[in-house]
Amino acid sequence: MRHLNQSFRHVRALARQLLFLIPLFALGSPVSSVDIIPVDQIRPGARGTGLTVLSGDSVVQFEVEVIDVMRNVTPRGDLILCRLSGAGLEHTGVIQGMSGSPIYIDGRIAGAVAYAWGFSKDPIAGITPIAEMTSIWQQEDNYSGRGRRSSALGRQLPRTTGCAPLPLPLAVSGLSPRAAEILTPALAEFGLTPVMAASGRTAMQRESLPRVEPGCAIGVALADGDVSMAAVGTLTFREGDRILAFGHPMMQAGPVRMPMIVGTIHGVLPSVASSFKFFSPGPVVGAVTEDRLTGIAGRLGMDAPMLPVRVRLESPTNSEVYSFRVVQHEELSPVLLAVGLTDIIFRSEGTMEETTIESEMVVRFHAAVDTLESRNPPLELRLRHLLTGPDPVADLFRLVRSELSMLLENRFVEIHSDEVLVTLRFRPGRAQAWLTSTTPDRQTVRPGDNLRIALRLTDYRGRDTICLTDIPIPATARPGRLEIFVGPADSLLAIESNRAPGRFEPTDLKGMVELLQRSGNEDRLRIVGLTSSSGFTVSGRELPSAPPSLRRVLATRPPDRRVEPTFSSVVFEQSLAVGSVVSGVGQFGLEVRE
């Protein structure tokens, strides 16, 4: 069976290679014979031309006049100031989506359109010299599958100058106004501006592929399938199967693997603030391999792995299944997955006012390098939340993003996500309540007794409900004071972190996953009984009421994050489902007697 699986993988790999032969044959494999003009030879007043696509896939030419060369504007880099004209640029100004448009002076390539000034009255652009872009090819490709955004993103030029990298239009299919309110700020962190696009890849079929050549529209597919997101710019330079584009970073993530696509430009929206291109993604033609300060580099015919996501939506009147994929990147993947869920919800369920959402998410993953974790069976992170109120979708967006980020950015081991499964259940109305009182049926108990507690829950309209629950007092409970805490898991975590701080400092990936899975379940109340006897946590695991011999050994150890004291011990713990998102914490004391 193992040999059959290996053979199947070889067949799949061969099929992917054959698939890419189609676009490579159609697109040709030109080797650039264009000379490069050094920055030192560029003088004010020099004239040239530039290339870009403003409609369809036809590359058009515009005019360029050099204003001057600004030295050492970026780290060890120069910027060529140019005034653009022709092709309607006097009306639109520099256009988002022109990032990477090649500039030629005296028939030699000088660089790529990359920077602009907002609200500028003239189409003035900053050009990244081509020599700084070709240096990307000399960077070592040490891609690990993890990917991180550089902290230097957005700091290439002083913000006081008003000059910034041209934002990359992000074509998002089916983007509703309400979804845009949530998505736009999150994507802006990565220099991406959401714009409307045709769904999927209907705009261009494989048999009508344009040539991948300087000036053509080139993009990066961040998500595909039922959710489509692609950032668009312009191809600057091609040499064989290698390309350069954008002239500035997308995220400055260094070595990456992201699908590289072609597409269709539907037109340009002129704007006083910043004009942009309407773009719809086409087929994958390769992979982006480098995302650096001076642009992106890619290779035609290369495959880029993506993270598959499957979403099931269930409501009283409907049930639907959606599938999409997002790029594998530890900072971008959580945002894109949350964006995809939000987009699907608004497309299928509308504005979601006064709605309750039950969310269940399973993330399957394994270690990306050869470690002990990688030789174990694949791990799972299982999370459940109940969200309600005026804007549960925004809450879902924040939770999905933060929890997946904690997993992917963990400090223990690099991981590779295999798939994400999400189930979303909707029901109308707001399911929200507050715990307003906790009343035990007595103040004194004995080991083995049953304690009855009356919990008063008040909903958001002020209506009260009394829930009765029985708590078995363990037969091993020792005489003394017993403190009872009642509340939702997330509220009790604050109490727990003060009581046993070592439980909240995981020392390995498994411990972090267990900690994440303790959150959520907002419609369940946890009931925890604590005594004043202390204990220890060892590597994040609690040892309550440790035997005296073990206590002496642990107490004499030097300070170590793996061994920490606890200030009380858990006698019992149980949970109670109440059907609503609960807020508030109740507390009372009991006396345990023989």
PDB file of N, CA and C in Angstrom, residues 433-507:
ATOM      1  N   ALA A 433     -27.319  36.280  28.009  1.00  0.00           N
ATOM      2  CA  ALA A 433     -27.784  36.319  29.392  1.00  0.00           C
ATOM      3  C   ALA A 433     -26.631  36.693  30.311  1.00  0.00           C
ATOM      4  N   TRP A 434     -27.018  37.141  31.521  1.00  0.00           N
ATOM      5  CA  TRP A 434     -26.040  37.494  32.539  1.00  0.00           C
ATOM      6  C   TRP A 434     -26.308  36.654  33.788  1.00  0.00           C
ATOM      7  N   LEU A 435     -25.243  36.154  34.383  1.00  0.00           N
ATOM      8  CA  LEU A 435     -25.365  35.424  35.640  1.00  0.00           C
ATOM      9  C   LEU A 435     -25.484  36.456  36.758  1.00  0.00           C
ATOM     10  N   THR A 436     -26.662  36.559  37.374  1.00  0.00           N
ATOM     11  CA  THR A 436     -26.908  37.623  38.357  1.00  0.00           C
ATOM     12  C   THR A 436     -26.857  37.132  39.798  1.00  0.00           C
ATOM     13  N   SER A 437     -26.991  35.821  40.038  1.00  0.00           N
ATOM     14  CA  SER A 437     -26.848  35.318  41.412  1.00  0.00           C
ATOM     15  C   SER A 437     -26.571  33.825  41.402  1.00  0.00           C
ATOM     16  N   THR A 438     -25.844  33.371  42.425  1.00  0.00           N
ATOM     17  CA  THR A 438     -25.571  31.938  42.635  1.00  0.00           C
ATOM     18  C   THR A 438     -25.882  31.636  44.096  1.00  0.00           C
ATOM     19  N   THR A 439     -26.831  30.737  44.351  1.00  0.00           N
ATOM     20  CA  THR A 439     -27.289  30.474  45.716  1.00  0.00           C
ATOM     21  C   THR A 439     -27.215  28.982  46.014  1.00  0.00           C
ATOM     22  N   PRO A 440     -26.338  28.561  46.956  1.00  0.00           N
ATOM     23  CA  PRO A 440     -26.283  27.137  47.328  1.00  0.00           C
ATOM     24  C   PRO A 440     -27.414  26.800  48.306  1.00  0.00           C
ATOM     25  N   ASP A 441     -27.781  25.531  48.372  1.00  0.00           N
ATOM     26  CA  ASP A 441     -28.874  25.143  49.271  1.00  0.00           C
ATOM     27  C   ASP A 441     -28.414  25.006  50.718  1.00  0.00           C
ATOM     28  N   ARG A 442     -27.106  25.067  50.970  1.00  0.00           N
ATOM     29  CA  ARG A 442     -26.589  25.057  52.336  1.00  0.00           C
ATOM     30  C   ARG A 442     -25.153  25.568  52.318  1.00  0.00           C
ATOM     31  N   GLN A 443     -24.633  25.872  53.508  1.00  0.00           N
ATOM     32  CA  GLN A 443     -23.306  26.445  53.650  1.00  0.00           C
ATOM     33  C   GLN A 443     -22.268  25.444  54.151  1.00  0.00           C
ATOM     34  N   THR A 444     -22.749  24.277  54.584  1.00  0.00           N
ATOM     35  CA  THR A 444     -21.845  23.259  55.115  1.00  0.00           C
ATOM     36  C   THR A 444     -22.110  21.941  54.398  1.00  0.00           C
ATOM     37  N   VAL A 445     -21.033  21.275  53.974  1.00  0.00           N
ATOM     38  CA  VAL A 445     -21.170  20.000  53.267  1.00  0.00           C
ATOM     39  C   VAL A 445     -20.187  18.992  53.851  1.00  0.00           C
ATOM     40  N   ARG A 446     -20.431  17.729  53.523  1.00  0.00           N
ATOM     41  CA  ARG A 446     -19.519  16.654  53.900  1.00  0.00           C
ATOM     42  C   ARG A 446     -19.014  15.967  52.632  1.00  0.00           C
ATOM     43  N   PRO A 447     -17.842  15.327  52.696  1.00  0.00           N
ATOM     44  CA  PRO A 447     -17.348  14.588  51.526  1.00  0.00           C
ATOM     45  C   PRO A 447     -18.386  13.581  51.046  1.00  0.00           C
ATOM     46  N   GLY A 448     -18.645  13.565  49.736  1.00  0.00           N
ATOM     47  CA  GLY A 448     -19.623  12.656  49.154  1.00  0.00           C
ATOM     48  C   GLY A 448     -21.017  13.235  49.044  1.00  0.00           C
ATOM     49  N   ASP A 449     -21.273  14.433  49.642  1.00  0.00           N
ATOM     50  CA  ASP A 449     -22.598  15.062  49.548  1.00  0.00           C
ATOM     51  C   ASP A 449     -22.886  15.555  48.134  1.00  0.00           C
ATOM     52  N   ASN A 450     -24.176  15.798  47.867  1.00  0.00           N
ATOM     53  CA  ASN A 450     -24.608  16.509  46.666  1.00  0.00           C
ATOM     54  C   ASN A 450     -25.022  17.917  47.070  1.00  0.00           C
ATOM     55  N   LEU A 451     -24.448  18.913  46.430  1.00  0.00           N
ATOM     56  CA  LEU A 451     -24.779  20.308  46.693  1.00  0.00           C
ATOM     57  C   LEU A 451     -25.640  20.829  45.552  1.00  0.00           C
ATOM     58  N   ARG A 452     -26.792  21.410  45.888  1.00  0.00           N
ATOM     59  CA  ARG A 452     -27.654  21.998  44.856  1.00  0.00           C
ATOM     60  C   ARG A 452     -27.431  23.510  44.821  1.00  0.00           C
ATOM     61  N   ILE A 453     -27.232  24.022  43.593  1.00  0.00           N
ATOM     62  CA  ILE A 453     -27.007  25.455  43.401  1.00  0.00           C
ATOM     63  C   ILE A 453     -28.105  26.001  42.502  1.00  0.00           C
ATOM     64  N   ALA A 454     -28.673  27.141  42.905  1.00  0.00           N
ATOM     65  CA  ALA A 454     -29.657  27.850  42.075  1.00  0.00           C
ATOM     66  C   ALA A 454     -28.944  29.004  41.367  1.00  0.00           C
ATOM     67  N   LEU A 455     -28.969  28.978  40.042  1.00  0.00           N
ATOM     68  CA  LEU A 455     -28.316  30.007  39.232  1.00  0.00           C
ATOM     69  C   LEU A 455     -29.391  30.879  38.598  1.00  0.00           C
ATOM     70  N   ARG A 456     -29.318  32.183  38.849  1.00  0.00           N
ATOM     71  CA  ARG A 456     -30.269  33.110  38.241  1.00  0.00           C
ATOM     72  C   ARG A 456     -29.636  33.739  36.995  1.00  0.00           C
ATOM     73  N   LEU A 457     -30.275  33.535  35.836  1.00  0.00           N
ATOM     74  CA  LEU A 457     -29.815  34.099  34.572  1.00  0.00           C
ATOM     75  C   LEU A 457     -30.824  35.135  34.106  1.00  0.00           C
ATOM     76  N   THR A 458     -30.331  36.324  33.748  1.00  0.00           N
ATOM     77  CA  THR A 458     -31.183  37.411  33.264  1.00  0.00           C
ATOM     78  C   THR A 458     -30.842  37.689  31.814  1.00  0.00           C
ATOM     79  N   ASP A 459     -31.838  37.572  30.922  1.00  0.00           N
ATOM     80  CA  ASP A 459     -31.554  37.792  29.504  1.00  0.00           C
ATOM     81  C   ASP A 459     -31.511  39.281  29.186  1.00  0.00           C
ATOM     82  N   TYR A 460     -31.205  39.614  27.928  1.00  0.00           N
ATOM     83  CA  TYR A 460     -30.980  41.013  27.559  1.00  0.00           C
ATOM     84  C   TYR A 460     -32.261  41.847  27.601  1.00  0.00           C
ATOM     85  N   ARG A 461     -33.420  41.210  27.734  1.00  0.00           N
ATOM     86  CA  ARG A 461     -34.677  41.942  27.904  1.00  0.00           C
ATOM     87  C   ARG A 461     -35.115  42.012  29.370  1.00  0.00           C
ATOM     88  N   GLY A 462     -34.260  41.516  30.277  1.00  0.00           N
ATOM     89  CA  GLY A 462     -34.559  41.607  31.697  1.00  0.00           C
ATOM     90  C   GLY A 462     -35.352  40.459  32.267  1.00  0.00           C
ATOM     91  N   ARG A 463     -35.586  39.409  31.511  1.00  0.00           N
ATOM     92  CA  ARG A 463     -36.347  38.267  31.998  1.00  0.00           C
ATOM     93  C   ARG A 463     -35.428  37.299  32.735  1.00  0.00           C
ATOM     94  N   ASP A 464     -35.901  36.785  33.878  1.00  0.00           N
ATOM     95  CA  ASP A 464     -35.096  35.895  34.718  1.00  0.00           C
ATOM     96  C   ASP A 464     -35.439  34.430  34.474  1.00  0.00           C
ATOM     97  N   THR A 465     -34.400  33.593  34.557  1.00  0.00           N
ATOM     98  CA  THR A 465     -34.557  32.142  34.502  1.00  0.00           C
ATOM     99  C   THR A 465     -33.724  31.539  35.624  1.00  0.00           C
ATOM    100  N   ILE A 466     -34.295  30.592  36.360  1.00  0.00           N
ATOM    101  CA  ILE A 466     -33.572  29.913  37.430  1.00  0.00           C
ATOM    102  C   ILE A 466     -33.155  28.526  36.945  1.00  0.00           C
ATOM    103  N   CYS A 467     -31.855  28.257  37.000  1.00  0.00           N
ATOM    104  CA  CYS A 467     -31.320  26.936  36.641  1.00  0.00           C
ATOM    105  C   CYS A 467     -30.838  26.252  37.920  1.00  0.00           C
ATOM    106  N   LEU A 468     -31.268  25.024  38.134  1.00  0.00           N
ATOM    107  CA  LEU A 468     -30.827  24.239  39.280  1.00  0.00           C
ATOM    108  C   LEU A 468     -29.847  23.176  38.818  1.00  0.00           C
ATOM    109  N   THR A 469     -28.747  23.048  39.536  1.00  0.00           N
ATOM    110  CA  THR A 469     -27.758  22.029  39.188  1.00  0.00           C
ATOM    111  C   THR A 469     -27.200  21.414  40.461  1.00  0.00           C
ATOM    112  N   ASP A 470     -26.913  20.137  40.422  1.00  0.00           N
ATOM    113  CA  ASP A 470     -26.361  19.409  41.565  1.00  0.00           C
ATOM    114  C   ASP A 470     -24.867  19.192  41.370  1.00  0.00           C
ATOM    115  N   ILE A 471     -24.114  19.479  42.421  1.00  0.00           N
ATOM    116  CA  ILE A 471     -22.661  19.334  42.389  1.00  0.00           C
ATOM    117  C   ILE A 471     -22.258  18.255  43.395  1.00  0.00           C
ATOM    118  N   PRO A 472     -21.669  17.148  42.939  1.00  0.00           N
ATOM    119  CA  PRO A 472     -21.186  16.130  43.891  1.00  0.00           C
ATOM    120  C   PRO A 472     -19.874  16.581  44.541  1.00  0.00           C
ATOM    121  N   ILE A 473     -19.865  16.614  45.853  1.00  0.00           N
ATOM    122  CA  ILE A 473     -18.636  16.936  46.578  1.00  0.00           C
ATOM    123  C   ILE A 473     -17.785  15.664  46.631  1.00  0.00           C
ATOM    124  N   PRO A 474     -16.546  15.711  46.136  1.00  0.00           N
ATOM    125  CA  PRO A 474     -15.727  14.488  46.088  1.00  0.00           C
ATOM    126  C   PRO A 474     -15.552  13.862  47.472  1.00  0.00           C
ATOM    127  N   ALA A 475     -15.509  12.550  47.494  1.00  0.00           N
ATOM    128  CA  ALA A 475     -15.300  11.832  48.760  1.00  0.00           C
ATOM    129  C   ALA A 475     -13.922  12.110  49.333  1.00  0.00           C
ATOM    130  N   THR A 476     -13.006  12.583  48.484  1.00  0.00           N
ATOM    131  CA  THR A 476     -11.635  12.867  48.937  1.00  0.00           C
ATOM    132  C   THR A 476     -11.465  14.295  49.439  1.00  0.00           C
ATOM    133  N   ALA A 477     -12.555  15.085  49.427  1.00  0.00           N
ATOM    134  CA  ALA A 477     -12.447  16.480  49.863  1.00  0.00           C
ATOM    135  C   ALA A 477     -12.017  16.546  51.325  1.00  0.00           C
ATOM    136  N   ARG A 478     -11.060  17.410  51.633  1.00  0.00           N
ATOM    137  CA  ARG A 478     -10.542  17.532  52.989  1.00  0.00           C
ATOM    138  C   ARG A 478     -11.333  18.593  53.759  1.00  0.00           C
ATOM    139  N   PRO A 479     -11.403  18.462  55.060  1.00  0.00           N
ATOM    140  CA  PRO A 479     -12.100  19.475  55.863  1.00  0.00           C
ATOM    141  C   PRO A 479     -11.447  20.849  55.677  1.00  0.00           C
ATOM    142  N   GLY A 480     -12.281  21.871  55.685  1.00  0.00           N
ATOM    143  CA  GLY A 480     -11.777  23.221  55.540  1.00  0.00           C
ATOM    144  C   GLY A 480     -12.649  24.063  54.625  1.00  0.00           C
ATOM    145  N   ARG A 481     -12.119  25.213  54.264  1.00  0.00           N
ATOM    146  CA  ARG A 481     -12.859  26.171  53.446  1.00  0.00           C
ATOM    147  C   ARG A 481     -12.793  25.771  51.975  1.00  0.00           C
ATOM    148  N   LEU A 482     -13.933  25.867  51.298  1.00  0.00           N
ATOM    149  CA  LEU A 482     -14.029  25.546  49.874  1.00  0.00           C
ATOM    150  C   LEU A 482     -14.659  26.738  49.160  1.00  0.00           C
ATOM    151  N   GLU A 483     -13.929  27.324  48.210  1.00  0.00           N
ATOM    152  CA  GLU A 483     -14.446  28.459  47.440  1.00  0.00           C
ATOM    153  C   GLU A 483     -14.984  27.953  46.106  1.00  0.00           C
ATOM    154  N   ILE A 484     -16.212  28.374  45.776  1.00  0.00           N
ATOM    155  CA  ILE A 484     -16.866  27.951  44.540  1.00  0.00           C
ATOM    156  C   ILE A 484     -16.954  29.144  43.597  1.00  0.00           C
ATOM    157  N   PHE A 485     -16.476  28.962  42.374  1.00  0.00           N
ATOM    158  CA  PHE A 485     -16.581  29.988  41.330  1.00  0.00           C
ATOM    159  C   PHE A 485     -17.457  29.444  40.205  1.00  0.00           C
ATOM    160  N   VAL A 486     -18.356  30.292  39.702  1.00  0.00           N
ATOM    161  CA  VAL A 486     -19.247  29.920  38.604  1.00  0.00           C
ATOM    162  C   VAL A 486     -19.154  31.001  37.534  1.00  0.00           C
ATOM    163  N   GLY A 487     -18.928  30.595  36.285  1.00  0.00           N
ATOM    164  CA  GLY A 487     -18.863  31.570  35.201  1.00  0.00           C
ATOM    165  C   GLY A 487     -18.475  30.914  33.892  1.00  0.00           C
ATOM    166  N   PRO A 488     -18.536  31.666  32.794  1.00  0.00           N
ATOM    167  CA  PRO A 488     -18.105  31.127  31.501  1.00  0.00           C
ATOM    168  C   PRO A 488     -16.606  30.885  31.491  1.00  0.00           C
ATOM    169  N   ALA A 489     -16.162  30.017  30.593  1.00  0.00           N
ATOM    170  CA  ALA A 489     -14.756  29.598  30.569  1.00  0.00           C
ATOM    171  C   ALA A 489     -13.810  30.777  30.443  1.00  0.00           C
ATOM    172  N   ASP A 490     -14.095  31.703  29.520  1.00  0.00           N
ATOM    173  CA  ASP A 490     -13.167  32.805  29.289  1.00  0.00           C
ATOM    174  C   ASP A 490     -13.056  33.708  30.515  1.00  0.00           C
ATOM    175  N   SER A 491     -14.144  33.872  31.276  1.00  0.00           N
ATOM    176  CA  SER A 491     -14.090  34.706  32.479  1.00  0.00           C
ATOM    177  C   SER A 491     -13.295  34.029  33.587  1.00  0.00           C
ATOM    178  N   LEU A 492     -13.462  32.713  33.730  1.00  0.00           N
ATOM    179  CA  LEU A 492     -12.731  31.999  34.776  1.00  0.00           C
ATOM    180  C   LEU A 492     -11.253  31.840  34.452  1.00  0.00           C
ATOM    181  N   LEU A 493     -10.886  31.999  33.170  1.00  0.00           N
ATOM    182  CA  LEU A 493      -9.470  31.890  32.823  1.00  0.00           C
ATOM    183  C   LEU A 493      -8.646  32.954  33.535  1.00  0.00           C
ATOM    184  N   ALA A 494      -9.222  34.147  33.748  1.00  0.00           N
ATOM    185  CA  ALA A 494      -8.487  35.199  34.455  1.00  0.00           C
ATOM    186  C   ALA A 494      -8.215  34.789  35.901  1.00  0.00           C
ATOM    187  N   ILE A 495      -9.213  34.175  36.547  1.00  0.00           N
ATOM    188  CA  ILE A 495      -9.021  33.682  37.914  1.00  0.00           C
ATOM    189  C   ILE A 495      -7.991  32.559  37.925  1.00  0.00           C
ATOM    190  N   GLU A 496      -8.099  31.662  36.948  1.00  0.00           N
ATOM    191  CA  GLU A 496      -7.175  30.534  36.863  1.00  0.00           C
ATOM    192  C   GLU A 496      -5.735  30.998  36.651  1.00  0.00           C
ATOM    193  N   SER A 497      -5.555  32.042  35.846  1.00  0.00           N
ATOM    194  CA  SER A 497      -4.187  32.500  35.553  1.00  0.00           C
ATOM    195  C   SER A 497      -3.516  33.076  36.793  1.00  0.00           C
ATOM    196  N   ASN A 498      -4.295  33.661  37.708  1.00  0.00           N
ATOM    197  CA  ASN A 498      -3.723  34.154  38.967  1.00  0.00           C
ATOM    198  C   ASN A 498      -3.467  33.006  39.942  1.00  0.00           C
ATOM    199  N   ARG A 499      -4.342  32.012  39.937  1.00  0.00           N
ATOM    200  CA  ARG A 499      -4.215  30.879  40.853  1.00  0.00           C
ATOM    201  C   ARG A 499      -3.061  29.966  40.479  1.00  0.00           C
ATOM    202  N   ALA A 500      -2.937  29.675  39.171  1.00  0.00           N
ATOM    203  CA  ALA A 500      -1.914  28.734  38.693  1.00  0.00           C
ATOM    204  C   ALA A 500      -1.288  29.291  37.419  1.00  0.00           C
ATOM    205  N   PRO A 501      -0.425  30.302  37.539  1.00  0.00           N
ATOM    206  CA  PRO A 501       0.135  30.939  36.336  1.00  0.00           C
ATOM    207  C   PRO A 501       0.900  29.977  35.440  1.00  0.00           C
ATOM    208  N   GLY A 502       1.447  28.905  36.007  1.00  0.00           N
ATOM    209  CA  GLY A 502       2.209  27.957  35.199  1.00  0.00           C
ATOM    210  C   GLY A 502       1.368  27.229  34.172  1.00  0.00           C
ATOM    211  N   ARG A 503       0.047  27.130  34.416  1.00  0.00           N
ATOM    212  CA  ARG A 503      -0.823  26.448  33.449  1.00  0.00           C
ATOM    213  C   ARG A 503      -0.982  27.263  32.176  1.00  0.00           C
ATOM    214  N   PHE A 504      -0.648  28.545  32.235  1.00  0.00           N
ATOM    215  CA  PHE A 504      -0.864  29.427  31.092  1.00  0.00           C
ATOM    216  C   PHE A 504       0.448  29.815  30.423  1.00  0.00           C
ATOM    217  N   GLU A 505       1.482  29.030  30.710  1.00  0.00           N
ATOM    218  CA  GLU A 505       2.769  29.196  30.042  1.00  0.00           C
ATOM    219  C   GLU A 505       3.171  27.844  29.464  1.00  0.00           C
ATOM    220  N   PRO A 506       2.533  27.426  28.376  1.00  0.00           N
ATOM    221  CA  PRO A 506       2.832  26.097  27.814  1.00  0.00           C
ATOM    222  C   PRO A 506       4.282  26.000  27.388  1.00  0.00           C
ATOM    223  N   THR A 507       4.821  24.807  27.519  1.00  0.00           N
ATOM    224  CA  THR A 507       6.222  24.576  27.169  1.00  0.00           C
ATOM    225  C   THR A 507       6.380  23.760  25.897  1.00  0.00           C
TER     226      THR A 507
END
